[in-house]
């Protein structure tokens, strides 16, 4: 298994960038990648245990429960063969503070080659969250959104130091999806 971690804070559009990049590939190239959303796998685990009814409820669970769900999800993901684009949050903002999305035991199991942080201006993310009625997102201020992106940068570099992965930052500004997806495509195809 070869893992590319693709991450960004809620509302930055990392999942959208991944989908667009895979759509830009020819069928042969796209068939070599398996896109997996860590949160979807965690949600399946949490639902099977009867802990949550919606994905947005997971971040409100007690930290020890979230860690147990992470561990089960990591084992499922580690069993996937081929090149995996792992769409995930490397930090999760909880009522108790920031929870590492990929703690050491998850990193050791996944052994990522590359960590890609998708970012945007905090004001852009704030506006995207306000407009997105499909999710129950926290109503963070622009300053807290900026803080979360800075926490992600620091965490991404810490994860790289532990795993030997390379870190790349890709900007996903408003009306810049094709550019961001093209940059992602260039990085993962190399």
PDB file of N, CA and C in Angstrom, residues 6-7 12-14 17 116-121 124-125 128 149 153 168-184:
ATOM      1  N   UNK A   6      -4.340  13.410   2.276  1.00  0.00           N
ATOM      2  CA  UNK A   6      -4.870  14.683   1.791  1.00  0.00           C
ATOM      3  C   UNK A   6      -5.738  15.258   2.896  1.00  0.00           C
ATOM      4  N   UNK A   7      -5.433  16.474   3.311  1.00  0.00           N
ATOM      5  CA  UNK A   7      -6.100  17.016   4.485  1.00  0.00           C
ATOM      6  C   UNK A   7      -6.362  18.507   4.364  1.00  0.00           C
ATOM      7  N   UNK A  12     -12.630  23.726   3.709  1.00  0.00           N
ATOM      8  CA  UNK A  12     -11.581  24.170   2.792  1.00  0.00           C
ATOM      9  C   UNK A  12     -11.746  23.543   1.404  1.00  0.00           C
ATOM     10  N   UNK A  13     -12.440  22.401   1.334  1.00  0.00           N
ATOM     11  CA  UNK A  13     -12.685  21.779   0.039  1.00  0.00           C
ATOM     12  C   UNK A  13     -11.691  20.709  -0.363  1.00  0.00           C
ATOM     13  N   UNK A  14     -11.030  20.073   0.587  1.00  0.00           N
ATOM     14  CA  UNK A  14     -10.045  19.048   0.233  1.00  0.00           C
ATOM     15  C   UNK A  14     -10.690  17.861  -0.488  1.00  0.00           C
ATOM     16  N   UNK A  17     -11.375  18.932  -4.048  1.00  0.00           N
ATOM     17  CA  UNK A  17     -10.125  18.980  -4.823  1.00  0.00           C
ATOM     18  C   UNK A  17      -9.717  17.564  -5.241  1.00  0.00           C
ATOM     19  N   UNK A 116      -0.485  16.134   2.080  1.00  0.00           N
ATOM     20  CA  UNK A 116      -0.869  17.325   1.329  1.00  0.00           C
ATOM     21  C   UNK A 116      -1.895  18.092   2.141  1.00  0.00           C
ATOM     22  N   UNK A 117      -1.565  19.337   2.469  1.00  0.00           N
ATOM     23  CA  UNK A 117      -2.481  20.205   3.198  1.00  0.00           C
ATOM     24  C   UNK A 117      -3.157  21.139   2.207  1.00  0.00           C
ATOM     25  N   UNK A 118      -4.474  21.069   2.144  1.00  0.00           N
ATOM     26  CA  UNK A 118      -5.247  21.982   1.305  1.00  0.00           C
ATOM     27  C   UNK A 118      -5.658  23.143   2.210  1.00  0.00           C
ATOM     28  N   UNK A 119      -5.376  24.352   1.756  1.00  0.00           N
ATOM     29  CA  UNK A 119      -5.665  25.545   2.545  1.00  0.00           C
ATOM     30  C   UNK A 119      -6.382  26.588   1.701  1.00  0.00           C
ATOM     31  N   UNK A 120      -6.990  27.546   2.374  1.00  0.00           N
ATOM     32  CA  UNK A 120      -7.606  28.717   1.737  1.00  0.00           C
ATOM     33  C   UNK A 120      -7.522  29.851   2.742  1.00  0.00           C
ATOM     34  N   UNK A 121      -7.853  31.039   2.303  1.00  0.00           N
ATOM     35  CA  UNK A 121      -7.887  32.159   3.236  1.00  0.00           C
ATOM     36  C   UNK A 121      -8.964  31.884   4.277  1.00  0.00           C
ATOM     37  N   UNK A 124     -12.415  32.991   3.347  1.00  0.00           N
ATOM     38  CA  UNK A 124     -13.067  32.147   2.345  1.00  0.00           C
ATOM     39  C   UNK A 124     -13.698  30.916   3.003  1.00  0.00           C
ATOM     40  N   UNK A 125     -12.967  30.293   3.900  1.00  0.00           N
ATOM     41  CA  UNK A 125     -13.475  29.104   4.593  1.00  0.00           C
ATOM     42  C   UNK A 125     -14.687  29.471   5.431  1.00  0.00           C
ATOM     43  N   UNK A 128     -17.647  29.801   3.170  1.00  0.00           N
ATOM     44  CA  UNK A 128     -18.082  28.493   2.668  1.00  0.00           C
ATOM     45  C   UNK A 128     -18.896  27.763   3.736  1.00  0.00           C
ATOM     46  N   UNK A 149      -5.907  26.151  10.921  1.00  0.00           N
ATOM     47  CA  UNK A 149      -4.993  25.902   9.799  1.00  0.00           C
ATOM     48  C   UNK A 149      -3.539  25.907  10.266  1.00  0.00           C
ATOM     49  N   UNK A 153      -0.765  22.888  10.030  1.00  0.00           N
ATOM     50  CA  UNK A 153       0.588  22.978   9.464  1.00  0.00           C
ATOM     51  C   UNK A 153       1.614  22.379  10.418  1.00  0.00           C
ATOM     52  N   UNK A 168       3.286  18.958   1.410  1.00  0.00           N
ATOM     53  CA  UNK A 168       3.009  19.902   0.323  1.00  0.00           C
ATOM     54  C   UNK A 168       1.758  20.688   0.686  1.00  0.00           C
ATOM     55  N   UNK A 169       1.773  21.993   0.462  1.00  0.00           N
ATOM     56  CA  UNK A 169       0.600  22.832   0.695  1.00  0.00           C
ATOM     57  C   UNK A 169       0.030  23.251  -0.653  1.00  0.00           C
ATOM     58  N   UNK A 170      -1.278  23.051  -0.821  1.00  0.00           N
ATOM     59  CA  UNK A 170      -1.981  23.445  -2.038  1.00  0.00           C
ATOM     60  C   UNK A 170      -3.094  24.414  -1.658  1.00  0.00           C
ATOM     61  N   UNK A 171      -3.128  25.557  -2.329  1.00  0.00           N
ATOM     62  CA  UNK A 171      -4.160  26.563  -2.068  1.00  0.00           C
ATOM     63  C   UNK A 171      -5.410  26.252  -2.881  1.00  0.00           C
ATOM     64  N   UNK A 172      -6.559  26.279  -2.215  1.00  0.00           N
ATOM     65  CA  UNK A 172      -7.856  26.090  -2.884  1.00  0.00           C
ATOM     66  C   UNK A 172      -8.698  27.338  -2.650  1.00  0.00           C
ATOM     67  N   UNK A 173      -8.358  28.378  -3.383  1.00  0.00           N
ATOM     68  CA  UNK A 173      -9.081  29.645  -3.249  1.00  0.00           C
ATOM     69  C   UNK A 173     -10.404  29.593  -4.012  1.00  0.00           C
ATOM     70  N   UNK A 174     -11.297  30.496  -3.674  1.00  0.00           N
ATOM     71  CA  UNK A 174     -12.567  30.596  -4.387  1.00  0.00           C
ATOM     72  C   UNK A 174     -12.299  30.717  -5.883  1.00  0.00           C
ATOM     73  N   UNK A 175     -13.069  29.993  -6.672  1.00  0.00           N
ATOM     74  CA  UNK A 175     -12.938  29.958  -8.133  1.00  0.00           C
ATOM     75  C   UNK A 175     -11.588  29.410  -8.606  1.00  0.00           C
ATOM     76  N   UNK A 176     -10.894  28.674  -7.734  1.00  0.00           N
ATOM     77  CA  UNK A 176      -9.579  28.131  -8.096  1.00  0.00           C
ATOM     78  C   UNK A 176      -9.518  26.618  -8.023  1.00  0.00           C
ATOM     79  N   UNK A 177     -10.671  25.949  -8.087  1.00  0.00           N
ATOM     80  CA  UNK A 177     -10.709  24.496  -7.938  1.00  0.00           C
ATOM     81  C   UNK A 177      -9.867  23.784  -8.993  1.00  0.00           C
ATOM     82  N   UNK A 178     -10.000  24.150 -10.258  1.00  0.00           N
ATOM     83  CA  UNK A 178      -9.242  23.466 -11.327  1.00  0.00           C
ATOM     84  C   UNK A 178      -7.741  23.628 -11.120  1.00  0.00           C
ATOM     85  N   UNK A 179      -7.319  24.795 -10.682  1.00  0.00           N
ATOM     86  CA  UNK A 179      -5.898  25.023 -10.426  1.00  0.00           C
ATOM     87  C   UNK A 179      -5.407  24.145  -9.280  1.00  0.00           C
ATOM     88  N   UNK A 180      -6.188  24.101  -8.193  1.00  0.00           N
ATOM     89  CA  UNK A 180      -5.814  23.280  -7.034  1.00  0.00           C
ATOM     90  C   UNK A 180      -5.786  21.799  -7.413  1.00  0.00           C
ATOM     91  N   UNK A 181      -6.797  21.351  -8.159  1.00  0.00           N
ATOM     92  CA  UNK A 181      -6.856  19.950  -8.577  1.00  0.00           C
ATOM     93  C   UNK A 181      -5.698  19.618  -9.515  1.00  0.00           C
ATOM     94  N   UNK A 182      -5.359  20.545 -10.399  1.00  0.00           N
ATOM     95  CA  UNK A 182      -4.219  20.340 -11.298  1.00  0.00           C
ATOM     96  C   UNK A 182      -2.911  20.219 -10.533  1.00  0.00           C
ATOM     97  N   UNK A 183      -2.757  21.033  -9.515  1.00  0.00           N
ATOM     98  CA  UNK A 183      -1.544  20.954  -8.698  1.00  0.00           C
ATOM     99  C   UNK A 183      -1.490  19.625  -7.945  1.00  0.00           C
ATOM    100  N   UNK A 184      -2.630  19.194  -7.417  1.00  0.00           N
ATOM    101  CA  UNK A 184      -2.676  17.898  -6.737  1.00  0.00           C
ATOM    102  C   UNK A 184      -2.328  16.776  -7.718  1.00  0.00           C
TER     103      UNK A 184
END
